[in-house]
GROMACS .gro file of C-alpha atoms in nm:
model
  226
    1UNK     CA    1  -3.764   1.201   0.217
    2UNK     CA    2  -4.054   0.987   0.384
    3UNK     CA    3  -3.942   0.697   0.563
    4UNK     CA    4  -4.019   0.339   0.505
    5UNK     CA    5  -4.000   0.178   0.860
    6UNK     CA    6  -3.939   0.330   1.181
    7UNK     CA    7  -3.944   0.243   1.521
    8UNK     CA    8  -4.004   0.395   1.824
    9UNK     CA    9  -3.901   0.248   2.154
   10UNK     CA   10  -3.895  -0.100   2.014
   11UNK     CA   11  -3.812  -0.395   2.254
   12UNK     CA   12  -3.782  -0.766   2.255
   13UNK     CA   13  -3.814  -0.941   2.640
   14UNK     CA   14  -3.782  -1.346   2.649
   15UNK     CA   15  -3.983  -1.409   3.004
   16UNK     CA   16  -3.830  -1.577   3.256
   17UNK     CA   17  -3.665  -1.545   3.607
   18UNK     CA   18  -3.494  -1.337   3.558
   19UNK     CA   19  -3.620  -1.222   3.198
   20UNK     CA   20  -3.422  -1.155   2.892
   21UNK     CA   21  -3.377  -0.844   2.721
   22UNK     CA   22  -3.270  -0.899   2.326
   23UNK     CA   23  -3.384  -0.540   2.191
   24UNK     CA   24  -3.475  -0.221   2.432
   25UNK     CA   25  -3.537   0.117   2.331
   26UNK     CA   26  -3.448   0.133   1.986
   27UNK     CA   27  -3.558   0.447   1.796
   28UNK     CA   28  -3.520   0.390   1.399
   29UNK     CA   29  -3.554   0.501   1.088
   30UNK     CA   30  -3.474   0.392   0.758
   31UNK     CA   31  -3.578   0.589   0.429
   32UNK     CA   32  -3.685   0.406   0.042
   33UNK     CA   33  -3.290   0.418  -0.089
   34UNK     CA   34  -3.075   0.363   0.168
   35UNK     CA   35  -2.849   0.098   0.260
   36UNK     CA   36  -2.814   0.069   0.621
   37UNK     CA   37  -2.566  -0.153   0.799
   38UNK     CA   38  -2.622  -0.311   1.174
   39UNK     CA   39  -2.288  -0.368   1.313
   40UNK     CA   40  -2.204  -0.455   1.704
   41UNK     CA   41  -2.036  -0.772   1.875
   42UNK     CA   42  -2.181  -1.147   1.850
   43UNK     CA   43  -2.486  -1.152   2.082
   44UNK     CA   44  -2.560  -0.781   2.084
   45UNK     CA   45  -2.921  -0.801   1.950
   46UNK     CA   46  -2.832  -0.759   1.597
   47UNK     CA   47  -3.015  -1.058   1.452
   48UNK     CA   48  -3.318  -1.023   1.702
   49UNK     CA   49  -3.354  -0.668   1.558
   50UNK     CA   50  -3.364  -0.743   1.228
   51UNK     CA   51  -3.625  -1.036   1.302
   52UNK     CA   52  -3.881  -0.756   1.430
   53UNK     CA   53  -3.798  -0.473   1.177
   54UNK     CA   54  -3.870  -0.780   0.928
   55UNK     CA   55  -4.202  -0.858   1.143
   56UNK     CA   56  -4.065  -1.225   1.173
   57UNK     CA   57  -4.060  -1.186   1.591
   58UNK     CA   58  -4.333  -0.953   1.780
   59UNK     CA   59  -4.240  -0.678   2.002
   60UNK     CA   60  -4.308  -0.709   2.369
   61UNK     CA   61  -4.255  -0.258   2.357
   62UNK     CA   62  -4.267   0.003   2.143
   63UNK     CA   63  -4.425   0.081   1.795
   64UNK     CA   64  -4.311  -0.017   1.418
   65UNK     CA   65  -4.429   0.177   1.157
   66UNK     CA   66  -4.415   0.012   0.768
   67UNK     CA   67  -4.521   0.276   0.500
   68UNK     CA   68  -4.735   0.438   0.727
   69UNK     CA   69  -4.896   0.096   0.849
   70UNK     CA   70  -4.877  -0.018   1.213
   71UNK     CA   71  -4.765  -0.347   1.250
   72UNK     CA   72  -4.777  -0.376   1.617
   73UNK     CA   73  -5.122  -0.476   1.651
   74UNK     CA   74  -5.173  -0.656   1.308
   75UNK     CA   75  -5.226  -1.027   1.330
   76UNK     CA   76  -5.053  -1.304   1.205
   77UNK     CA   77  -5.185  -1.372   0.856
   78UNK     CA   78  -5.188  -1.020   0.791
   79UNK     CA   79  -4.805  -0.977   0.905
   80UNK     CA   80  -4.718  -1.292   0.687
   81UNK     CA   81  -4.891  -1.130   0.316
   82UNK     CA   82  -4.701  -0.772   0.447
   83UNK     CA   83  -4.389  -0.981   0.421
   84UNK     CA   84  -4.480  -1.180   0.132
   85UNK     CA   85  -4.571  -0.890  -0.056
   86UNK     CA   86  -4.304  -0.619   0.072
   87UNK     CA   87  -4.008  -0.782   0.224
   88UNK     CA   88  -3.744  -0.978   0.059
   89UNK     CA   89  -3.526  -1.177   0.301
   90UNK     CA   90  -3.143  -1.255   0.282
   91UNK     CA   91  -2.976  -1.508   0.504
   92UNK     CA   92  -2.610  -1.631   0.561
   93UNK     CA   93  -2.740  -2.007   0.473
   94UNK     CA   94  -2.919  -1.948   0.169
   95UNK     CA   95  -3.208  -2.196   0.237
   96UNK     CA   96  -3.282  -2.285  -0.104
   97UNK     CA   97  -3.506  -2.627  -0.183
   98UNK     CA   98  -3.242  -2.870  -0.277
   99UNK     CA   99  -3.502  -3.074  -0.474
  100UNK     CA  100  -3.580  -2.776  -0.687
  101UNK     CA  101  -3.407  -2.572  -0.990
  102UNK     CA  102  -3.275  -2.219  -0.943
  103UNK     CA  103  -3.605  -2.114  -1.151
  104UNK     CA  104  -3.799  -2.302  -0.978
  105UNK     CA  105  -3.667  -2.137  -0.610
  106UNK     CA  106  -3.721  -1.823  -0.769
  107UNK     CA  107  -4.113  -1.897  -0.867
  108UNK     CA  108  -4.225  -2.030  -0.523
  109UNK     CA  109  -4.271  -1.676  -0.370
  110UNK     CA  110  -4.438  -1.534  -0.672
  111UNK     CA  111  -4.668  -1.831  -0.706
  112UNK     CA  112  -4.769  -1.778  -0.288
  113UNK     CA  113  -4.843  -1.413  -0.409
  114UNK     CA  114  -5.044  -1.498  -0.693
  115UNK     CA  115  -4.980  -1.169  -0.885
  116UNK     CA  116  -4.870  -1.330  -1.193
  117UNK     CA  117  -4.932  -1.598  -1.390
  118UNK     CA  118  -4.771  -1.908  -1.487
  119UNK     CA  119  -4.575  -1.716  -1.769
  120UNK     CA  120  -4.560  -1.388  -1.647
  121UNK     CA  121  -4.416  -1.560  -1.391
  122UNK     CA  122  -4.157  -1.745  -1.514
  123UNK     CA  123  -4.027  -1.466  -1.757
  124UNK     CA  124  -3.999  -1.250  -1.416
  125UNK     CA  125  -3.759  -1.567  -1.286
  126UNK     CA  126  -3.578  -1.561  -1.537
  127UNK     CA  127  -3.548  -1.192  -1.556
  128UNK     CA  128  -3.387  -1.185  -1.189
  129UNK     CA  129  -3.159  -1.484  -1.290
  130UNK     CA  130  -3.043  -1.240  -1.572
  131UNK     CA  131  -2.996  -0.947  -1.357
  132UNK     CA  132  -2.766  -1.203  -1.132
  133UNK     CA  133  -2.568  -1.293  -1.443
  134UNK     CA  134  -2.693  -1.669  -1.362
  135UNK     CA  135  -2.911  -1.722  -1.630
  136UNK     CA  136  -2.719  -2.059  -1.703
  137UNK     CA  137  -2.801  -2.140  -1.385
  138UNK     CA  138  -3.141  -2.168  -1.440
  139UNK     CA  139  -3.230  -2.528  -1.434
  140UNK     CA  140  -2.953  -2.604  -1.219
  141UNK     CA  141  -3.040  -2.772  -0.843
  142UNK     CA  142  -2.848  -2.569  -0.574
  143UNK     CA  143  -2.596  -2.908  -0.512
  144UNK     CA  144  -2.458  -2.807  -0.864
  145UNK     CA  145  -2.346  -2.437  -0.817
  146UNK     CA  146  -2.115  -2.251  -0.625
  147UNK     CA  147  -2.157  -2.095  -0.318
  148UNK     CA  148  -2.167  -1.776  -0.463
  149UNK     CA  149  -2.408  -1.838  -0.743
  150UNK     CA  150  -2.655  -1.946  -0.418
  151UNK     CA  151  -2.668  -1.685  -0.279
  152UNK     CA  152  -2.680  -1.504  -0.578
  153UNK     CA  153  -3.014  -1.743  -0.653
  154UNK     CA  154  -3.086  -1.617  -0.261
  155UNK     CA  155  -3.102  -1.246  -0.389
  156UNK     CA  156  -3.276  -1.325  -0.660
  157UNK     CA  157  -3.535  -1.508  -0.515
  158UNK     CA  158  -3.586  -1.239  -0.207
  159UNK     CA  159  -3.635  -0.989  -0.506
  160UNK     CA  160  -3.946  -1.204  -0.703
  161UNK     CA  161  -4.201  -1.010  -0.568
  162UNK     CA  162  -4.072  -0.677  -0.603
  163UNK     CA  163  -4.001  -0.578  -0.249
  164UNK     CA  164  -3.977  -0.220  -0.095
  165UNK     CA  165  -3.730  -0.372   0.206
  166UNK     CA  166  -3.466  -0.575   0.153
  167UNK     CA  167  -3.328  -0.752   0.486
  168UNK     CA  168  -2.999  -0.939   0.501
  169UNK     CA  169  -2.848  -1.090   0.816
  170UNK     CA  170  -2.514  -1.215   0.732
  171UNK     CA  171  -2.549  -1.243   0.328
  172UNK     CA  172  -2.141  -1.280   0.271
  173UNK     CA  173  -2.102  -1.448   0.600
  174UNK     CA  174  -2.003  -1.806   0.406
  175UNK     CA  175  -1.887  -1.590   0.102
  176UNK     CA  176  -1.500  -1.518  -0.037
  177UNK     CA  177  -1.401  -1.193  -0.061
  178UNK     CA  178  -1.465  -1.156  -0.432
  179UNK     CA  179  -1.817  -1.301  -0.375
  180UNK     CA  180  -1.880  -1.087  -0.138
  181UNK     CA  181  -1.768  -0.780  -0.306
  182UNK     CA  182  -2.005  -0.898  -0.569
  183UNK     CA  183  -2.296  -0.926  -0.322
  184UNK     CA  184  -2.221  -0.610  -0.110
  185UNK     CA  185  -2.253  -0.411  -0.524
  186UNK     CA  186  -2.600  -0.570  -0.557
  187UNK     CA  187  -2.715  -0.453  -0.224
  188UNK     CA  188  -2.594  -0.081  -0.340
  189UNK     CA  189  -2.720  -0.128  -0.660
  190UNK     CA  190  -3.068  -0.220  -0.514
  191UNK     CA  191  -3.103   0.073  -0.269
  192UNK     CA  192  -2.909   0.353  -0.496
  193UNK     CA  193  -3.057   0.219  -0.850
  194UNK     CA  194  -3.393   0.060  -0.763
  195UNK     CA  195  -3.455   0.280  -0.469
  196UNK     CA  196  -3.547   0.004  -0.201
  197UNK     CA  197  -3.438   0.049   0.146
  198UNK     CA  198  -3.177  -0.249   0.267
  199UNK     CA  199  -3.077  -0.333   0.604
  200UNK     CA  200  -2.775  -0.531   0.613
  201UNK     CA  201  -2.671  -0.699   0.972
  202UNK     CA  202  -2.267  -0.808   0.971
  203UNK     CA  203  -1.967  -0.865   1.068
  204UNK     CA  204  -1.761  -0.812   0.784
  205UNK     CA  205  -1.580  -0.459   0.828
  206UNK     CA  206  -1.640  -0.392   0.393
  207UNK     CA  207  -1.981  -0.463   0.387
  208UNK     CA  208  -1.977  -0.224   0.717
  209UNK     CA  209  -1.788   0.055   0.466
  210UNK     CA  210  -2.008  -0.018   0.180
  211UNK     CA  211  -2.336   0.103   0.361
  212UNK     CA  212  -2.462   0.469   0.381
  213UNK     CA  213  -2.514   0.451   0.763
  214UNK     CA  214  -2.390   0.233   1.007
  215UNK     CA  215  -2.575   0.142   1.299
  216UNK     CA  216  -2.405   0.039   1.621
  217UNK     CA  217  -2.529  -0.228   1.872
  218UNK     CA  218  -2.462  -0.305   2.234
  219UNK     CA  219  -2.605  -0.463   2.484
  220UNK     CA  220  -2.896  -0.477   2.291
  221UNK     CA  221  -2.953  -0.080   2.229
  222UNK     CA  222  -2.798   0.158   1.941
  223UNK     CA  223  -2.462   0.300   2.123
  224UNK     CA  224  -2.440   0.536   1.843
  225UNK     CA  225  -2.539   0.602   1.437
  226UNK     CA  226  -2.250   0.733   1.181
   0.00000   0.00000   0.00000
């Protein structure tokens, strides 16, 4: 199978005196399918790895391949539509407009893209509010559902625009248990059912199980893969 990203040699150095080394040397590489987990102690370089594999920080080394497109040298409009267009973000906070409606969260990437219009758009919303089971939800503002509909909304909303990579770093880290089973399903259900690729950074030991591979961090390198 072809991969989807891969990186060679990548590394993330903060200057200073001395400087600081978040990411060094890491050789990756994640196929269309997978769900991959990035486990390690707090301050290992998880995060800052996932911020370059999602081309939200630059590397100071190494290459990063995205279906077959390097993103090393590619500026900073062009890494923004690549994201836009290809990535769907996850975060432990689920950042959602308070001012606007679940729907309404859900259209403001797919608007930015531009692929669809107004109702083509909204019937894809409301599509991925179905596939969440929060169809209910719909013209609800974040303040008036649980925390596990939110980031259920979160999911939803990383998925408008049909991405190939799925990035989450810390999805069920303000979840329950039950919410987080229910998160940790979708995230198998989009790499084993849709085919996406979906890197998962966390702490939580069954999200950890859940994964097909299991990447170890320390010290800001991969101590081993299993």
């Amino acid at each position: 199978m072809s991969t989807l990203i891969e990186a060679h040699g990548l590394a993330r150095v903060l200057p200073g005196d001395p400087p600081v080394s978040l990411v060094q040397g890491i050789d990756l590489a994640v196929e269309p399918g997978r769900f991959v987990a990035v486990i390690g102690p707090s301050g290992c370089g998880k995060s800052s790895l996932l911020y370059l594999l999602g081309l939200l920080d630059r590397p100071t080394a190494g290459s990063l391949m995205f279906d077959g497109m390097d993103t090393v040298p590619m500026g900073g409009d062009a890494r923004a539509a690549l994201r836009l267009a290809r990535f769907g973000f996850v975060f432990q906070f689920h950042f959602l407009l308070p001012e606007f409606t679940a729907l309404e969260n859900i259209l403001i990437p797919i608007r930015r893209l531009g692929r669809l219009s107004g109702g083509d758009a909204r019937t894809r919303a409301m599509e991925l509010l179905r596939a969440m089971e929060l169809e209910a939800q719909a013209d609800k503002t974040p303040d008036r559902m649980s925390g596990g509909q939110r980031q259920r909304v979160a999911i939803a909303r990383a998925l408008a625009n049909d991405p190939s990579l799925v990035l989450g770093d810390e999805p069920t880290g303000n979840l329950d248990s039950v919410n987080s089973r229910r998160v940790v399903e979708i995230f198998q259900a989009l790499a084993h059912e849709q085919g996406r690729a979906v890197i998962c950074v966390t702490h939580d030991p069954d999200v950890a199980a859940a994964a097909d591979r299991r990447i170890h961090m320390r010290d800001g390198g991969i101590e081993k893969v299993d």
